[in-house]
Tab-separated table of C-alpha atoms and ligand atoms in Angstrom:
chain	number	residue	atom	x	y	z
A	27	UNK	CA	0.349	0.133	0.016
A	28	UNK	CA	0.754	3.315	-0.845
A	29	UNK	CA	1.129	5.882	2.439
A	30	UNK	CA	0.916	9.174	1.307
A	31	UNK	CA	0.750	12.455	4.476
A	32	UNK	CA	1.230	15.271	1.397
A	33	UNK	CA	-1.378	16.245	-0.746
A	34	UNK	CA	1.045	17.052	-4.000
A	35	UNK	CA	2.611	13.698	-3.854
A	36	UNK	CA	-0.667	11.877	-4.299
A	37	UNK	CA	-1.911	14.242	-6.653
A	38	UNK	CA	1.134	13.181	-9.046
A	39	UNK	CA	0.812	9.716	-7.718
A	40	UNK	CA	-2.991	9.480	-8.663
A	41	UNK	CA	-2.856	11.435	-12.172
A	42	UNK	CA	-0.878	8.622	-13.184
A	43	UNK	CA	-2.742	5.861	-11.958
A	44	UNK	CA	-5.632	7.687	-14.150
A	45	UNK	CA	-3.352	7.972	-16.972
A	46	UNK	CA	-3.026	3.974	-17.379
A	47	UNK	CA	-7.023	3.803	-17.204
A	48	UNK	CA	-7.883	3.306	-13.462
A	49	UNK	CA	-11.194	4.261	-11.944
A	50	UNK	CA	-10.373	5.941	-8.476
A	51	UNK	CA	-12.573	4.789	-5.181
A	52	UNK	CA	-12.349	6.459	-2.581
A	53	UNK	CA	-12.968	5.705	1.278
A	54	UNK	CA	-13.195	8.540	3.907
A	55	UNK	CA	-12.778	8.164	7.552
A	56	UNK	CA	-11.682	9.088	10.978
A	57	UNK	CA	-9.445	5.753	11.256
A	58	UNK	CA	-9.271	3.316	14.357
A	59	UNK	CA	-10.222	1.088	11.506
A	60	UNK	CA	-12.774	-1.907	11.739
A	61	UNK	CA	-14.714	-4.454	9.771
A	62	UNK	CA	-17.578	-1.600	9.242
A	63	UNK	CA	-14.615	0.462	7.486
A	64	UNK	CA	-13.330	-2.498	5.561
A	65	UNK	CA	-17.108	-3.386	4.150
A	66	UNK	CA	-16.152	0.063	2.287
A	67	UNK	CA	-13.363	-0.613	1.028
A	68	UNK	CA	-14.184	-3.759	-0.013
A	69	UNK	CA	-17.139	-2.593	-2.035
A	70	UNK	CA	-14.878	0.103	-3.161
A	71	UNK	CA	-12.097	-2.802	-4.679
A	72	UNK	CA	-15.295	-4.409	-6.209
A	73	UNK	CA	-16.421	-0.953	-8.255
A	74	UNK	CA	-13.268	1.009	-8.891
A	75	UNK	CA	-9.549	-0.078	-9.919
A	76	UNK	CA	-7.595	1.853	-7.817
A	77	UNK	CA	-8.781	2.158	-3.623
A	78	UNK	CA	-7.435	5.307	-1.725
A	79	UNK	CA	-8.508	5.806	1.883
A	80	UNK	CA	-8.282	8.635	3.958
A	81	UNK	CA	-7.594	8.822	7.341
A	82	UNK	CA	-7.719	12.218	9.038
A	83	UNK	CA	-9.457	13.292	12.455
A	84	UNK	CA	-11.541	16.119	10.880
A	85	UNK	CA	-11.137	19.154	13.699
A	86	UNK	CA	-14.128	21.180	12.466
A	87	UNK	CA	-16.800	18.401	12.342
A	88	UNK	CA	-16.228	18.068	16.180
A	89	UNK	CA	-18.204	20.394	18.287
A	90	UNK	CA	-17.385	19.202	21.145
A	91	UNK	CA	-13.275	19.699	21.991
A	92	UNK	CA	-13.121	16.809	25.081
A	93	UNK	CA	-14.455	14.191	22.074
A	94	UNK	CA	-12.580	15.174	19.367
A	95	UNK	CA	-9.120	14.685	21.728
A	96	UNK	CA	-10.577	11.603	23.026
A	97	UNK	CA	-11.478	10.099	19.478
A	98	UNK	CA	-9.272	7.398	19.450
A	99	UNK	CA	-6.164	7.500	17.266
A	100	UNK	CA	-4.433	3.994	15.946
A	101	UNK	CA	-2.787	4.420	13.294
A	102	UNK	CA	-0.343	1.516	13.150
A	103	UNK	CA	-3.264	-1.393	13.552
A	104	UNK	CA	-4.588	0.489	10.962
A	105	UNK	CA	-2.119	0.228	8.655
A	106	UNK	CA	-2.153	-3.488	9.023
A	107	UNK	CA	-5.707	-3.861	8.603
A	108	UNK	CA	-6.121	-1.852	5.205
A	109	UNK	CA	-3.042	-4.409	3.898
A	110	UNK	CA	-4.474	-7.160	4.909
A	111	UNK	CA	-7.802	-5.433	3.206
A	112	UNK	CA	-5.178	-4.671	-0.164
A	113	UNK	CA	-6.239	-1.171	0.190
A	114	UNK	CA	-4.139	0.294	-2.581
A	115	UNK	CA	-3.147	3.867	-1.071
A	116	UNK	CA	-3.553	5.878	2.263
A	117	UNK	CA	-3.970	9.354	2.691
A	118	UNK	CA	-3.552	10.613	6.106
A	119	UNK	CA	-1.990	14.239	6.538
A	120	UNK	CA	-1.831	16.090	9.479
A	121	UNK	CA	-3.966	19.568	10.138
A	122	UNK	CA	-1.829	22.073	8.395
A	123	UNK	CA	-2.105	20.277	5.169
A	124	UNK	CA	-5.554	20.281	5.038
A	125	UNK	CA	-6.085	23.607	6.694
A	126	UNK	CA	-3.861	26.510	6.090
A	127	UNK	CA	-5.653	28.777	8.049
A	128	UNK	CA	-8.544	28.667	10.642
A	129	UNK	CA	-11.753	28.147	8.545
A	130	UNK	CA	-13.852	30.894	6.681
A	131	UNK	CA	-16.201	28.430	4.026
A	132	UNK	CA	-19.716	27.408	6.301
A	133	UNK	CA	-22.327	25.065	4.393
A	134	UNK	CA	-26.077	24.974	5.494
A	135	UNK	CA	-28.002	22.572	3.646
A	136	UNK	CA	-31.535	23.955	5.163
A	137	UNK	CA	-33.771	21.838	7.056
A	138	UNK	CA	-31.348	18.560	6.329
A	139	UNK	CA	-28.493	19.874	8.287
A	140	UNK	CA	-30.954	21.401	11.285
A	141	UNK	CA	-32.722	18.067	12.406
A	142	UNK	CA	-31.135	14.944	14.630
A	143	UNK	CA	-27.633	15.189	14.551
A	144	UNK	CA	-27.266	18.792	13.038
A	145	UNK	CA	-29.976	19.996	16.298
A	146	UNK	CA	-27.802	18.404	19.317
A	147	UNK	CA	-23.480	19.055	17.227
A	148	UNK	CA	-24.172	22.252	15.655
A	149	UNK	CA	-22.015	22.914	12.711
A	150	UNK	CA	-21.399	19.549	12.459
A	151	UNK	CA	-22.123	18.817	9.269
A	152	UNK	CA	-20.432	22.160	7.733
A	153	UNK	CA	-17.167	20.637	9.410
A	154	UNK	CA	-17.944	17.252	7.421
A	155	UNK	CA	-18.684	19.054	3.963
A	156	UNK	CA	-15.932	20.981	4.502
A	157	UNK	CA	-13.495	18.243	4.459
A	158	UNK	CA	-15.637	15.987	2.028
A	159	UNK	CA	-15.253	18.422	-0.784
A	160	UNK	CA	-11.128	19.231	0.278
A	161	UNK	CA	-10.752	15.238	-0.381
A	162	UNK	CA	-13.343	15.414	-3.704
A	163	UNK	CA	-11.211	17.784	-4.632
A	164	UNK	CA	-7.229	15.517	-3.762
A	165	UNK	CA	-8.587	12.482	-4.128
A	166	UNK	CA	-11.202	13.264	-7.034
A	167	UNK	CA	-12.604	9.550	-7.210
A	168	UNK	CA	-14.975	8.134	-9.321
A	169	UNK	CA	-17.073	6.626	-6.375
A	170	UNK	CA	-16.904	7.530	-2.998
A	171	UNK	CA	-18.220	5.083	0.014
A	172	UNK	CA	-19.999	6.560	2.643
A	173	UNK	CA	-21.513	3.683	5.499
A	174	UNK	CA	-25.462	3.783	5.808
A	175	UNK	CA	-24.543	3.851	10.041
A	176	UNK	CA	-24.015	7.663	9.563
A	177	UNK	CA	-27.571	7.822	7.686
A	178	UNK	CA	-27.892	11.674	7.985
A	179	UNK	CA	-24.023	12.376	6.745
A	180	UNK	CA	-24.946	10.411	3.583
A	181	UNK	CA	-28.040	12.629	2.895
A	182	UNK	CA	-25.974	15.199	3.562
A	183	UNK	CA	-23.047	14.117	1.564
A	184	UNK	CA	-25.623	13.162	-1.825
A	185	UNK	CA	-27.060	16.897	-1.513
A	186	UNK	CA	-23.211	18.311	-1.589
A	187	UNK	CA	-22.642	16.376	-4.561
A	188	UNK	CA	-26.021	17.592	-6.360
A	189	UNK	CA	-25.588	21.239	-5.349
A	190	UNK	CA	-22.177	21.159	-5.992
A	191	UNK	CA	-22.107	18.938	-9.479
A	192	UNK	CA	-19.130	17.047	-8.195
A	193	UNK	CA	-18.533	14.815	-10.605
A	194	UNK	CA	-18.593	11.604	-8.339
A	195	UNK	CA	-21.137	8.669	-7.589
A	196	UNK	CA	-22.021	8.439	-4.026
A	197	UNK	CA	-22.314	4.749	-2.761
A	198	UNK	CA	-24.241	4.011	0.535
A	199	UNK	CA	-22.977	1.112	1.981
A	200	UNK	CA	-24.695	-1.228	4.753
A	201	UNK	CA	-24.282	-1.135	8.689
A	202	UNK	CA	-22.106	-3.466	9.937
A	203	UNK	CA	-22.608	-4.925	13.207
A	204	UNK	CA	-21.470	-7.284	15.690
A	205	UNK	CA	-22.600	-10.639	16.962
A	206	UNK	CA	-25.419	-9.046	19.388
A	207	UNK	CA	-26.684	-6.378	16.978
A	208	UNK	CA	-24.355	-3.324	18.431
A	209	UNK	CA	-23.450	-1.014	14.986
A	210	UNK	CA	-19.434	-1.216	14.538
A	211	UNK	CA	-18.438	2.289	15.792
A	212	UNK	CA	-14.575	3.492	16.357
A	213	UNK	CA	-16.067	5.136	19.769
A	214	UNK	CA	-16.926	1.416	20.907
A	215	UNK	CA	-13.379	1.046	21.946
A	216	UNK	CA	-14.155	4.068	24.952
A	217	UNK	CA	-16.736	1.785	25.915
A	218	UNK	CA	-16.154	-0.530	29.597
A	219	UNK	CA	-17.396	-4.541	28.947
A	220	UNK	CA	-20.358	-2.935	31.134
A	221	UNK	CA	-21.129	-0.265	29.143
A	222	UNK	CA	-20.976	-2.175	25.835
A	223	UNK	CA	-23.522	-4.793	27.311
A	224	UNK	CA	-25.382	-2.045	27.993
A	225	UNK	CA	-25.452	-0.243	24.814
A	226	UNK	CA	-26.816	-3.788	22.856
A	227	UNK	CA	-30.290	-1.881	24.251
A	228	UNK	CA	-29.262	0.725	21.203
A	229	UNK	CA	-30.075	-1.693	18.130
A	230	UNK	CA	-32.360	-4.054	19.817
A	231	UNK	CA	-34.968	-0.499	20.500
A	232	UNK	CA	-34.580	-0.298	16.942
A	233	UNK	CA	-35.692	-3.796	15.499
A	234	UNK	CA	-38.386	-3.624	17.976
A	235	UNK	CA	-39.684	-0.189	17.229
A	236	UNK	CA	-39.698	-1.615	13.800
A	237	UNK	CA	-41.680	-5.162	14.684
A	238	UNK	CA	-43.877	-2.808	16.545
A	239	UNK	CA	-44.306	-0.090	13.157
A	240	UNK	CA	-45.244	-2.920	11.366
A	241	UNK	CA	-47.777	-4.447	13.202
A	242	UNK	CA	-49.931	-0.794	13.376
A	243	UNK	CA	-48.778	0.587	16.437
A	244	UNK	CA	-48.581	4.495	16.382
A	245	UNK	CA	-45.365	5.875	16.249
A	246	UNK	CA	-45.791	8.287	19.593
A	247	UNK	CA	-46.509	5.632	21.463
A	248	UNK	CA	-43.194	3.046	20.105
A	249	UNK	CA	-41.202	6.608	20.603
A	250	UNK	CA	-42.003	6.459	24.157
A	251	UNK	CA	-41.972	3.253	25.346
A	252	UNK	CA	-37.935	2.983	23.411
A	253	UNK	CA	-37.041	6.103	25.147
A	254	UNK	CA	-38.356	4.883	28.968
A	255	UNK	CA	-37.041	1.481	28.237
A	256	UNK	CA	-33.317	3.042	26.895
A	257	UNK	CA	-33.407	5.501	29.750
A	258	UNK	CA	-34.210	2.735	32.395
A	259	UNK	CA	-30.660	0.890	31.324
A	260	UNK	CA	-27.946	2.153	33.699
A	261	UNK	CA	-25.476	4.431	31.887
A	262	UNK	CA	-27.568	5.333	29.381
A	263	UNK	CA	-29.306	8.431	28.236
A	264	UNK	CA	-31.265	9.582	25.282
A	265	UNK	CA	-30.606	12.824	23.044
A	266	UNK	CA	-32.817	11.525	20.657
A	267	UNK	CA	-35.129	8.198	18.855
A	268	UNK	CA	-36.978	9.878	15.577
A	269	UNK	CA	-38.599	8.586	12.672
A	270	UNK	CA	-38.442	10.472	9.867
A	271	UNK	CA	-38.785	9.959	5.916
A	272	UNK	CA	-35.867	7.940	4.603
A	273	UNK	CA	-35.336	10.253	1.679
A	274	UNK	CA	-34.858	13.416	3.078
A	275	UNK	CA	-35.531	13.230	6.929
A	276	UNK	CA	-38.258	15.119	7.206
A	277	UNK	CA	-40.956	13.995	9.864
A	278	UNK	CA	-44.883	14.632	9.370
A	279	UNK	CA	-46.917	11.997	8.568
A	280	UNK	CA	-44.721	9.000	7.701
A	281	UNK	CA	-45.587	5.664	6.153
A	282	UNK	CA	-44.051	3.274	7.778
A	283	UNK	CA	-42.117	1.312	5.036
A	284	UNK	CA	-40.943	4.883	3.908
A	285	UNK	CA	-39.409	5.816	6.943
A	286	UNK	CA	-36.097	5.983	8.925
A	287	UNK	CA	-35.806	5.384	12.747
A	288	UNK	CA	-32.348	6.932	13.749
A	289	UNK	CA	-31.119	7.214	17.452
A	290	UNK	CA	-28.627	8.841	19.207
A	291	UNK	CA	-27.565	7.776	22.844
A	292	UNK	CA	-25.084	8.447	25.670
A	293	UNK	CA	-23.274	5.095	26.723
A	294	UNK	CA	-21.614	6.465	30.046
A	295	UNK	CA	-19.877	9.995	28.313
A	296	UNK	CA	-20.035	7.970	24.833
A	297	UNK	CA	-22.005	9.407	22.390
A	298	UNK	CA	-23.279	6.545	19.730
A	299	UNK	CA	-25.713	6.755	16.775
A	300	UNK	CA	-27.223	4.194	14.996
A	301	UNK	CA	-30.418	3.874	12.762
A	302	UNK	CA	-32.659	1.442	10.846
A	303	UNK	CA	-34.421	1.767	7.157
A	304	UNK	CA	-37.771	0.233	7.815
A	305	UNK	CA	-37.804	-1.413	4.138
A	306	UNK	CA	-34.700	-1.064	3.610
A	307	UNK	CA	-35.247	-3.519	0.122
A	308	UNK	CA	-36.142	-0.440	-1.052
A	309	UNK	CA	-32.649	0.803	-1.129
B	426	AMP	P1	-15.395	7.641	10.570
B	426	AMP	O1	-14.492	6.971	10.828
B	426	AMP	O2	-16.422	7.114	11.534
B	426	AMP	O3	-15.845	8.598	9.694
B	426	AMP	O4	-16.203	6.767	9.463
B	426	AMP	C1	-15.734	6.609	8.386
B	426	AMP	C2	-16.710	5.594	7.175
B	426	AMP	O5	-17.141	4.138	7.279
B	426	AMP	C3	-17.910	6.507	7.263
B	426	AMP	O6	-18.778	6.789	6.438
B	426	AMP	C4	-19.131	6.100	8.215
B	426	AMP	O7	-20.597	5.489	7.957
B	426	AMP	C5	-19.073	4.240	7.740
B	426	AMP	N1	-18.774	3.313	8.410
B	426	AMP	C6	-18.529	4.090	9.964
B	426	AMP	N2	-19.026	2.339	10.881
B	426	AMP	C7	-19.494	1.768	9.768
B	426	AMP	C8	-20.361	0.368	9.931
B	426	AMP	N3	-20.403	-0.064	11.119
B	426	AMP	N4	-20.980	0.205	9.204
B	426	AMP	C9	-20.821	0.324	7.713
B	426	AMP	N5	-20.023	1.520	7.986
B	426	AMP	C10	-19.470	1.990	8.736
């Protein structure tokens, strides 16, 4: 695997590969890689001729400095995992390479970045859109891969590409879960064994809510039941548990089959998110 820290060297290398006729796939990550990330690498390897994984913990998408400081950084084992997955290129820049000066660019996606994550993490999606735009300009991929685990992020990126006319196809990849159902996340590394057990309740509540909705229960009843149950588990503290339209994340009268259920919940000090599309065959 080729490893680059500098934009210029990466651009020269990719220009050569493009000339050789290879299509480029991009998998943007913040590192602390797990099987979920590797499934994106595999999707890219299947669809493109050369896979670039980026690892960069982007400060502008953190609205909480403690969260940024505590974000796991495991570059050595990340490199081992990427090499085992036969990834072609790793781009792992430092901040001065990505941001020459304090950020001046802000994105506004209307209602899309004001709800759910956007409501609880103001500025988060502006930071995500900024860094992803930079990565798109640096790598110029044909396809970029994003996990449905970060469902709202995938919607924001799709809107970004549409609005700014990036000539890039965005491919969503299903969420990888651990045996008990917990969605894989770099943040899971910060959980104690007990917290990890308690965190299983997140995915359980999503699957249970889907069952109940599909058998005719009203969303308001399902929502209350799930929030109460989650909050009754020691250390768990729900931020939101919502039903939204799977295409644009609007609320209101939603036919259960066109919905996605999204949850954000603290497990101790660790904030986890997860979601479940009610009819994933439509994606
Ligand atoms: P992150 O490093 O958390 O920024 O994630 C990088 C990419 O991996 C994003 O597109 C995520 O949605 C995706 N991802 C994270 N966790 C999972 C998972 N459990 N399954 C599939 N994709 C994931």
